[in-house]
Amino acid sequence: MSSSALKKIAFVEDDADLREIMTMSLSAIGGFALLACESGKQALEKIPGFVPDMIILDVMMPQMDGPTTFRELRRITSLENIPIVFMTAKVQPGEVASYLSLGAIDVISKPFDPMKLPEVLRKIWEKVQL
Amino acid sequence: MKFIPEVDSLLDSYLQNRDKEVLEIQDCLKKHNLRQIESIAHKLKGSAGSYGFEELSAVGASMEIAASNCVPSEVEKSLSEMTGLLTRVRQFIAEQRKR
């Protein structure tokens, strides 16, 4: 795993309004290079060519949900060690534990503060580097 | 309610999309499609607070529960709160933009 700064983030979110504000937050405020995907299927097509430092996955998505997308991404050799964070409006302790047991490095709750999200992700990244 | 200047350029579009959702929820109520309402409400819960509108997120949470429990009267109550809040949010934004 790289010990460099967090620079490239791919996120998967089916809600267009959340994609808009995440793009503003992570790109304009956070200064990250971004890839936004609207579905698990699109993520599987696009993320391998982007090779991000970190992936953020929405949990509840139609067709392919977050956990399924997670498992499919992990099957791609170039992505098998990329840290993945789940983002969800369902943050019951049991659900969080299930996402972590899948291998996610953290779980962020929705709604989020767009001004603070980049810092939250940098702290998660630093934790992974230890 | 919180005004985030960096988000201002996204607000009009966000609120227009909520207006469309109000109509969609009304239509779903007529068709007894509570599952679709649950999905819309879940997204509202997740997005509104991110735009600075925590009260709207709370209404989304209440509506999601009402739809999940198949209680149309509670969905209607949440919908009424949602439309009222959308008016208040627009007034709030207009005031902030004058400053």
PDB file of C-alpha atoms in Angstrom:
ATOM      1  CA  MET A   1       0.000   0.000   0.000  1.00  0.00           C
ATOM      2  CA  SER A   2       1.301   3.474  -0.854  1.00  0.00           C
ATOM      3  CA  SER A   3       2.372   5.795   1.960  1.00  0.00           C
ATOM      4  CA  SER A   4       1.862   8.905  -0.181  1.00  0.00           C
ATOM      5  CA  ALA A   5      -0.855  11.483   0.301  1.00  0.00           C
ATOM      6  CA  LEU A   6      -4.442  10.734  -0.623  1.00  0.00           C
ATOM      7  CA  LYS A   7      -4.913  12.141  -4.127  1.00  0.00           C
ATOM      8  CA  LYS A   8      -7.325  10.057  -6.187  1.00  0.00           C
ATOM      9  CA  ILE A   9     -10.786   9.043  -5.045  1.00  0.00           C
ATOM     10  CA  ALA A  10     -13.482   7.106  -6.870  1.00  0.00           C
ATOM     11  CA  PHE A  11     -16.981   7.141  -5.460  1.00  0.00           C
ATOM     12  CA  VAL A  12     -20.148   5.285  -6.346  1.00  0.00           C
ATOM     13  CA  GLU A  13     -23.458   6.981  -5.571  1.00  0.00           C
ATOM     14  CA  ASP A  14     -26.780   6.518  -7.350  1.00  0.00           C
ATOM     15  CA  ASP A  15     -28.322   9.775  -6.083  1.00  0.00           C
ATOM     16  CA  ALA A  16     -27.485  12.544  -8.574  1.00  0.00           C
ATOM     17  CA  ASP A  17     -27.834  15.282  -5.935  1.00  0.00           C
ATOM     18  CA  LEU A  18     -25.360  13.536  -3.671  1.00  0.00           C
ATOM     19  CA  ARG A  19     -22.969  13.029  -6.583  1.00  0.00           C
ATOM     20  CA  GLU A  20     -23.134  16.787  -7.181  1.00  0.00           C
ATOM     21  CA  ILE A  21     -22.326  17.777  -3.619  1.00  0.00           C
ATOM     22  CA  MET A  22     -19.689  15.057  -3.192  1.00  0.00           C
ATOM     23  CA  THR A  23     -18.000  16.287  -6.356  1.00  0.00           C
ATOM     24  CA  MET A  24     -18.022  19.843  -5.016  1.00  0.00           C
ATOM     25  CA  SER A  25     -16.739  18.714  -1.637  1.00  0.00           C
ATOM     26  CA  LEU A  26     -14.018  16.347  -2.792  1.00  0.00           C
ATOM     27  CA  SER A  27     -12.863  18.245  -5.858  1.00  0.00           C
ATOM     28  CA  ALA A  28     -13.323  21.968  -5.138  1.00  0.00           C
ATOM     29  CA  ILE A  29     -12.716  21.810  -1.379  1.00  0.00           C
ATOM     30  CA  GLY A  30     -10.623  18.664  -1.017  1.00  0.00           C
ATOM     31  CA  GLY A  31      -8.575  19.078  -4.187  1.00  0.00           C
ATOM     32  CA  PHE A  32      -8.781  15.373  -5.018  1.00  0.00           C
ATOM     33  CA  ALA A  33      -8.772  13.893  -8.510  1.00  0.00           C
ATOM     34  CA  LEU A  34     -12.193  12.307  -8.759  1.00  0.00           C
ATOM     35  CA  LEU A  35     -14.108   9.636 -10.569  1.00  0.00           C
ATOM     36  CA  ALA A  36     -17.864   9.661  -9.915  1.00  0.00           C
ATOM     37  CA  CYS A  37     -19.881   6.562 -10.795  1.00  0.00           C
ATOM     38  CA  GLU A  38     -23.672   6.300 -10.652  1.00  0.00           C
ATOM     39  CA  SER A  39     -23.957   2.519 -10.261  1.00  0.00           C
ATOM     40  CA  GLY A  40     -22.052  -0.575  -9.274  1.00  0.00           C
ATOM     41  CA  LYS A  41     -21.990  -1.640 -12.910  1.00  0.00           C
ATOM     42  CA  GLN A  42     -20.423   1.642 -13.976  1.00  0.00           C
ATOM     43  CA  ALA A  43     -17.922   1.367 -11.132  1.00  0.00           C
ATOM     44  CA  LEU A  44     -16.755  -2.028 -12.356  1.00  0.00           C
ATOM     45  CA  GLU A  45     -16.306  -0.592 -15.848  1.00  0.00           C
ATOM     46  CA  LYS A  46     -14.544   2.660 -14.949  1.00  0.00           C
ATOM     47  CA  ILE A  47     -12.645   2.282 -11.685  1.00  0.00           C
ATOM     48  CA  PRO A  48     -10.034  -0.225 -12.979  1.00  0.00           C
ATOM     49  CA  GLY A  49      -8.864   2.376 -15.501  1.00  0.00           C
ATOM     50  CA  PHE A  50      -8.705   5.119 -12.888  1.00  0.00           C
ATOM     51  CA  VAL A  51      -6.894   3.188 -10.146  1.00  0.00           C
ATOM     52  CA  PRO A  52      -7.832   5.397  -7.182  1.00  0.00           C
ATOM     53  CA  ASP A  53      -6.126   5.602  -3.806  1.00  0.00           C
ATOM     54  CA  MET A  54      -9.511   5.117  -2.134  1.00  0.00           C
ATOM     55  CA  ILE A  55     -13.032   4.079  -3.113  1.00  0.00           C
ATOM     56  CA  ILE A  56     -16.246   5.308  -1.471  1.00  0.00           C
ATOM     57  CA  LEU A  57     -19.316   3.128  -1.919  1.00  0.00           C
ATOM     58  CA  ASP A  58     -22.948   3.945  -1.289  1.00  0.00           C
ATOM     59  CA  VAL A  59     -24.696   1.002   0.370  1.00  0.00           C
ATOM     60  CA  MET A  60     -28.249   1.140  -0.984  1.00  0.00           C
ATOM     61  CA  MET A  61     -28.232   1.197  -4.770  1.00  0.00           C
ATOM     62  CA  PRO A  62     -30.620  -0.432  -7.262  1.00  0.00           C
ATOM     63  CA  GLN A  63     -29.514  -3.463  -9.290  1.00  0.00           C
ATOM     64  CA  MET A  64     -26.098  -3.838  -7.615  1.00  0.00           C
ATOM     65  CA  ASP A  65     -25.901  -2.684  -3.997  1.00  0.00           C
ATOM     66  CA  GLY A  66     -22.773  -1.492  -2.193  1.00  0.00           C
ATOM     67  CA  PRO A  67     -21.741  -4.801  -0.596  1.00  0.00           C
ATOM     68  CA  THR A  68     -22.134  -6.626  -3.937  1.00  0.00           C
ATOM     69  CA  THR A  69     -20.132  -3.914  -5.696  1.00  0.00           C
ATOM     70  CA  PHE A  70     -17.508  -4.244  -2.968  1.00  0.00           C
ATOM     71  CA  ARG A  71     -17.122  -7.991  -3.578  1.00  0.00           C
ATOM     72  CA  GLU A  72     -16.938  -7.530  -7.340  1.00  0.00           C
ATOM     73  CA  LEU A  73     -14.317  -4.766  -7.070  1.00  0.00           C
ATOM     74  CA  ARG A  74     -12.216  -6.993  -4.825  1.00  0.00           C
ATOM     75  CA  ARG A  75     -12.158  -9.615  -7.591  1.00  0.00           C
ATOM     76  CA  ILE A  76     -10.259  -7.183  -9.844  1.00  0.00           C
ATOM     77  CA  THR A  77      -6.546  -7.715  -9.253  1.00  0.00           C
ATOM     78  CA  SER A  78      -5.540  -4.060  -9.582  1.00  0.00           C
ATOM     79  CA  LEU A  79      -8.154  -3.057  -6.983  1.00  0.00           C
ATOM     80  CA  GLU A  80      -7.879  -5.862  -4.464  1.00  0.00           C
ATOM     81  CA  ASN A  81      -5.923  -3.757  -1.944  1.00  0.00           C
ATOM     82  CA  ILE A  82      -7.525  -0.354  -2.514  1.00  0.00           C
ATOM     83  CA  PRO A  83      -9.098   0.927   0.729  1.00  0.00           C
ATOM     84  CA  ILE A  84     -12.889   1.042   0.493  1.00  0.00           C
ATOM     85  CA  VAL A  85     -15.164   3.175   2.668  1.00  0.00           C
ATOM     86  CA  PHE A  86     -18.912   2.693   2.818  1.00  0.00           C
ATOM     87  CA  MET A  87     -21.192   5.709   2.973  1.00  0.00           C
ATOM     88  CA  THR A  88     -24.695   5.106   4.230  1.00  0.00           C
ATOM     89  CA  ALA A  89     -27.758   6.644   5.821  1.00  0.00           C
ATOM     90  CA  LYS A  90     -28.256   3.344   7.660  1.00  0.00           C
ATOM     91  CA  VAL A  91     -25.747   3.395  10.470  1.00  0.00           C
ATOM     92  CA  GLN A  92     -27.135   0.938  12.998  1.00  0.00           C
ATOM     93  CA  PRO A  93     -24.254  -0.714  14.904  1.00  0.00           C
ATOM     94  CA  GLY A  94     -25.027  -4.151  13.463  1.00  0.00           C
ATOM     95  CA  GLU A  95     -25.000  -2.822   9.918  1.00  0.00           C
ATOM     96  CA  VAL A  96     -21.718  -0.974  10.431  1.00  0.00           C
ATOM     97  CA  ALA A  97     -20.171  -4.159  11.800  1.00  0.00           C
ATOM     98  CA  SER A  98     -21.328  -6.078   8.743  1.00  0.00           C
ATOM     99  CA  TYR A  99     -19.682  -3.562   6.384  1.00  0.00           C
ATOM    100  CA  LEU A 100     -16.444  -3.674   8.349  1.00  0.00           C
ATOM    101  CA  SER A 101     -16.503  -7.465   8.373  1.00  0.00           C
ATOM    102  CA  LEU A 102     -16.646  -7.364   4.581  1.00  0.00           C
ATOM    103  CA  GLY A 103     -13.288  -5.596   4.667  1.00  0.00           C
ATOM    104  CA  ALA A 104     -14.285  -1.933   4.476  1.00  0.00           C
ATOM    105  CA  ILE A 105     -11.841   0.307   6.331  1.00  0.00           C
ATOM    106  CA  ASP A 106     -14.523   2.659   7.661  1.00  0.00           C
ATOM    107  CA  VAL A 107     -18.164   3.709   7.403  1.00  0.00           C
ATOM    108  CA  ILE A 108     -19.253   7.319   6.923  1.00  0.00           C
ATOM    109  CA  SER A 109     -22.806   8.324   7.730  1.00  0.00           C
ATOM    110  CA  LYS A 110     -25.129  10.388   5.579  1.00  0.00           C
ATOM    111  CA  PRO A 111     -25.880  13.207   5.710  1.00  0.00           C
ATOM    112  CA  PHE A 112     -22.294  14.476   5.791  1.00  0.00           C
ATOM    113  CA  ASP A 113     -20.768  17.917   6.123  1.00  0.00           C
ATOM    114  CA  PRO A 114     -19.350  18.758   2.669  1.00  0.00           C
ATOM    115  CA  MET A 115     -16.838  21.162   4.221  1.00  0.00           C
ATOM    116  CA  LYS A 116     -15.452  18.460   6.502  1.00  0.00           C
ATOM    117  CA  LEU A 117     -15.680  15.355   4.315  1.00  0.00           C
ATOM    118  CA  PRO A 118     -12.202  15.783   2.740  1.00  0.00           C
ATOM    119  CA  GLU A 119     -10.616  15.985   6.198  1.00  0.00           C
ATOM    120  CA  VAL A 120     -12.571  12.949   7.381  1.00  0.00           C
ATOM    121  CA  LEU A 121     -11.240  10.963   4.425  1.00  0.00           C
ATOM    122  CA  ARG A 122      -7.668  12.152   4.971  1.00  0.00           C
ATOM    123  CA  LYS A 123      -7.851  10.960   8.574  1.00  0.00           C
ATOM    124  CA  ILE A 124      -9.144   7.577   7.441  1.00  0.00           C
ATOM    125  CA  TRP A 125      -6.315   7.446   4.911  1.00  0.00           C
ATOM    126  CA  GLU A 126      -3.732   8.239   7.587  1.00  0.00           C
ATOM    127  CA  LYS A 127      -5.139   5.453   9.742  1.00  0.00           C
ATOM    128  CA  VAL A 128      -4.716   3.014   6.865  1.00  0.00           C
ATOM    129  CA  GLN A 129      -1.097   4.079   6.404  1.00  0.00           C
ATOM    130  CA  LEU A 130      -0.144   3.190   9.971  1.00  0.00           C
TER     131      LEU A 130
ATOM    132  CA  MET B   1     -30.836  25.227   8.758  1.00  0.00           C
ATOM    133  CA  LYS B   2     -27.374  26.129   7.561  1.00  0.00           C
ATOM    134  CA  PHE B   3     -26.273  28.170   4.568  1.00  0.00           C
ATOM    135  CA  ILE B   4     -23.035  26.884   3.049  1.00  0.00           C
ATOM    136  CA  PRO B   5     -21.773  29.481   0.530  1.00  0.00           C
ATOM    137  CA  GLU B   6     -19.706  26.859  -1.325  1.00  0.00           C
ATOM    138  CA  VAL B   7     -22.905  24.883  -1.951  1.00  0.00           C
ATOM    139  CA  ASP B   8     -25.015  27.858  -3.041  1.00  0.00           C
ATOM    140  CA  SER B   9     -24.640  27.209  -6.785  1.00  0.00           C
ATOM    141  CA  LEU B  10     -26.181  23.742  -6.286  1.00  0.00           C
ATOM    142  CA  LEU B  11     -29.153  24.785  -4.169  1.00  0.00           C
ATOM    143  CA  ASP B  12     -31.655  25.864  -6.823  1.00  0.00           C
ATOM    144  CA  SER B  13     -31.269  22.598  -8.708  1.00  0.00           C
ATOM    145  CA  TYR B  14     -31.473  20.619  -5.469  1.00  0.00           C
ATOM    146  CA  LEU B  15     -34.724  22.282  -4.446  1.00  0.00           C
ATOM    147  CA  GLN B  16     -36.240  21.910  -7.919  1.00  0.00           C
ATOM    148  CA  ASN B  17     -35.570  18.186  -7.679  1.00  0.00           C
ATOM    149  CA  ARG B  18     -37.342  18.098  -4.317  1.00  0.00           C
ATOM    150  CA  ASP B  19     -40.357  19.845  -5.886  1.00  0.00           C
ATOM    151  CA  LYS B  20     -40.485  17.042  -8.459  1.00  0.00           C
ATOM    152  CA  GLU B  21     -40.288  14.510  -5.640  1.00  0.00           C
ATOM    153  CA  VAL B  22     -43.266  16.094  -3.883  1.00  0.00           C
ATOM    154  CA  LEU B  23     -45.314  15.463  -7.032  1.00  0.00           C
ATOM    155  CA  GLU B  24     -43.905  11.946  -7.341  1.00  0.00           C
ATOM    156  CA  ILE B  25     -44.762  11.144  -3.716  1.00  0.00           C
ATOM    157  CA  GLN B  26     -48.313  12.454  -4.226  1.00  0.00           C
ATOM    158  CA  ASP B  27     -48.624  10.220  -7.279  1.00  0.00           C
ATOM    159  CA  CYS B  28     -47.221   7.231  -5.373  1.00  0.00           C
ATOM    160  CA  LEU B  29     -49.734   7.803  -2.572  1.00  0.00           C
ATOM    161  CA  LYS B  30     -52.578   7.667  -5.106  1.00  0.00           C
ATOM    162  CA  LYS B  31     -51.158   4.411  -6.460  1.00  0.00           C
ATOM    163  CA  HIS B  32     -50.376   3.009  -2.980  1.00  0.00           C
ATOM    164  CA  ASN B  33     -46.759   2.631  -4.050  1.00  0.00           C
ATOM    165  CA  LEU B  34     -45.239   2.990  -0.604  1.00  0.00           C
ATOM    166  CA  ARG B  35     -42.095   1.140  -1.575  1.00  0.00           C
ATOM    167  CA  GLN B  36     -41.166   3.887  -4.020  1.00  0.00           C
ATOM    168  CA  ILE B  37     -41.915   6.505  -1.372  1.00  0.00           C
ATOM    169  CA  GLU B  38     -39.621   4.669   1.044  1.00  0.00           C
ATOM    170  CA  SER B  39     -36.819   4.875  -1.519  1.00  0.00           C
ATOM    171  CA  ILE B  40     -37.397   8.592  -2.183  1.00  0.00           C
ATOM    172  CA  ALA B  41     -37.563   9.336   1.543  1.00  0.00           C
ATOM    173  CA  HIS B  42     -34.382   7.387   2.217  1.00  0.00           C
ATOM    174  CA  LYS B  43     -32.516   9.508  -0.324  1.00  0.00           C
ATOM    175  CA  LEU B  44     -34.000  12.702   1.113  1.00  0.00           C
ATOM    176  CA  LYS B  45     -32.774  11.655   4.544  1.00  0.00           C
ATOM    177  CA  GLY B  46     -29.259  11.162   3.185  1.00  0.00           C
ATOM    178  CA  SER B  47     -28.985  14.240   1.001  1.00  0.00           C
ATOM    179  CA  ALA B  48     -30.837  17.154   2.629  1.00  0.00           C
ATOM    180  CA  GLY B  49     -28.567  17.469   5.643  1.00  0.00           C
ATOM    181  CA  SER B  50     -25.537  17.425   3.383  1.00  0.00           C
ATOM    182  CA  TYR B  51     -26.932  20.553   1.727  1.00  0.00           C
ATOM    183  CA  GLY B  52     -27.443  22.182   5.132  1.00  0.00           C
ATOM    184  CA  PHE B  53     -31.086  21.240   5.728  1.00  0.00           C
ATOM    185  CA  GLU B  54     -31.125  18.900   8.704  1.00  0.00           C
ATOM    186  CA  GLU B  55     -34.857  19.399   9.313  1.00  0.00           C
ATOM    187  CA  LEU B  56     -35.587  18.141   5.817  1.00  0.00           C
ATOM    188  CA  SER B  57     -33.403  15.093   6.488  1.00  0.00           C
ATOM    189  CA  ALA B  58     -35.437  14.426   9.631  1.00  0.00           C
ATOM    190  CA  VAL B  59     -38.660  14.587   7.616  1.00  0.00           C
ATOM    191  CA  GLY B  60     -37.135  12.134   5.142  1.00  0.00           C
ATOM    192  CA  ALA B  61     -36.351   9.786   8.030  1.00  0.00           C
ATOM    193  CA  SER B  62     -39.933  10.011   9.358  1.00  0.00           C
ATOM    194  CA  MET B  63     -41.392   9.466   5.905  1.00  0.00           C
ATOM    195  CA  GLU B  64     -39.134   6.474   5.294  1.00  0.00           C
ATOM    196  CA  ILE B  65     -40.344   4.837   8.508  1.00  0.00           C
ATOM    197  CA  ALA B  66     -44.000   5.617   7.723  1.00  0.00           C
ATOM    198  CA  ALA B  67     -43.669   4.158   4.213  1.00  0.00           C
ATOM    199  CA  SER B  68     -41.783   1.128   5.517  1.00  0.00           C
ATOM    200  CA  ASN B  69     -44.567   0.517   8.055  1.00  0.00           C
ATOM    201  CA  CYS B  70     -47.221   1.049   5.338  1.00  0.00           C
ATOM    202  CA  VAL B  71     -48.972   3.963   7.068  1.00  0.00           C
ATOM    203  CA  PRO B  72     -50.153   6.338   4.301  1.00  0.00           C
ATOM    204  CA  SER B  73     -51.608   8.857   6.773  1.00  0.00           C
ATOM    205  CA  GLU B  74     -48.169   9.303   8.337  1.00  0.00           C
ATOM    206  CA  VAL B  75     -46.596   9.632   4.897  1.00  0.00           C
ATOM    207  CA  GLU B  76     -49.106  12.386   4.115  1.00  0.00           C
ATOM    208  CA  LYS B  77     -48.193  14.131   7.355  1.00  0.00           C
ATOM    209  CA  SER B  78     -44.491  13.980   6.476  1.00  0.00           C
ATOM    210  CA  LEU B  79     -45.238  15.183   2.966  1.00  0.00           C
ATOM    211  CA  SER B  80     -47.068  18.194   4.363  1.00  0.00           C
ATOM    212  CA  GLU B  81     -44.057  18.934   6.583  1.00  0.00           C
ATOM    213  CA  MET B  82     -41.764  18.544   3.583  1.00  0.00           C
ATOM    214  CA  THR B  83     -43.673  21.085   1.475  1.00  0.00           C
ATOM    215  CA  GLY B  84     -43.752  23.531   4.369  1.00  0.00           C
ATOM    216  CA  LEU B  85     -40.043  23.108   4.951  1.00  0.00           C
ATOM    217  CA  LEU B  86     -39.238  23.618   1.276  1.00  0.00           C
ATOM    218  CA  THR B  87     -40.972  27.002   1.469  1.00  0.00           C
ATOM    219  CA  ARG B  88     -39.045  27.908   4.612  1.00  0.00           C
ATOM    220  CA  VAL B  89     -35.767  26.758   3.072  1.00  0.00           C
ATOM    221  CA  ARG B  90     -36.328  28.970   0.023  1.00  0.00           C
ATOM    222  CA  GLN B  91     -37.088  31.950   2.256  1.00  0.00           C
ATOM    223  CA  PHE B  92     -33.965  31.235   4.288  1.00  0.00           C
ATOM    224  CA  ILE B  93     -31.784  31.012   1.197  1.00  0.00           C
ATOM    225  CA  ALA B  94     -33.222  34.242  -0.225  1.00  0.00           C
ATOM    226  CA  GLU B  95     -32.413  36.005   3.047  1.00  0.00           C
ATOM    227  CA  GLN B  96     -28.877  34.639   3.082  1.00  0.00           C
ATOM    228  CA  ARG B  97     -28.264  35.759  -0.489  1.00  0.00           C
ATOM    229  CA  LYS B  98     -29.272  39.319   0.346  1.00  0.00           C
ATOM    230  CA  ARG B  99     -26.546  39.539   2.981  1.00  0.00           C
TER     231      ARG B  99
END
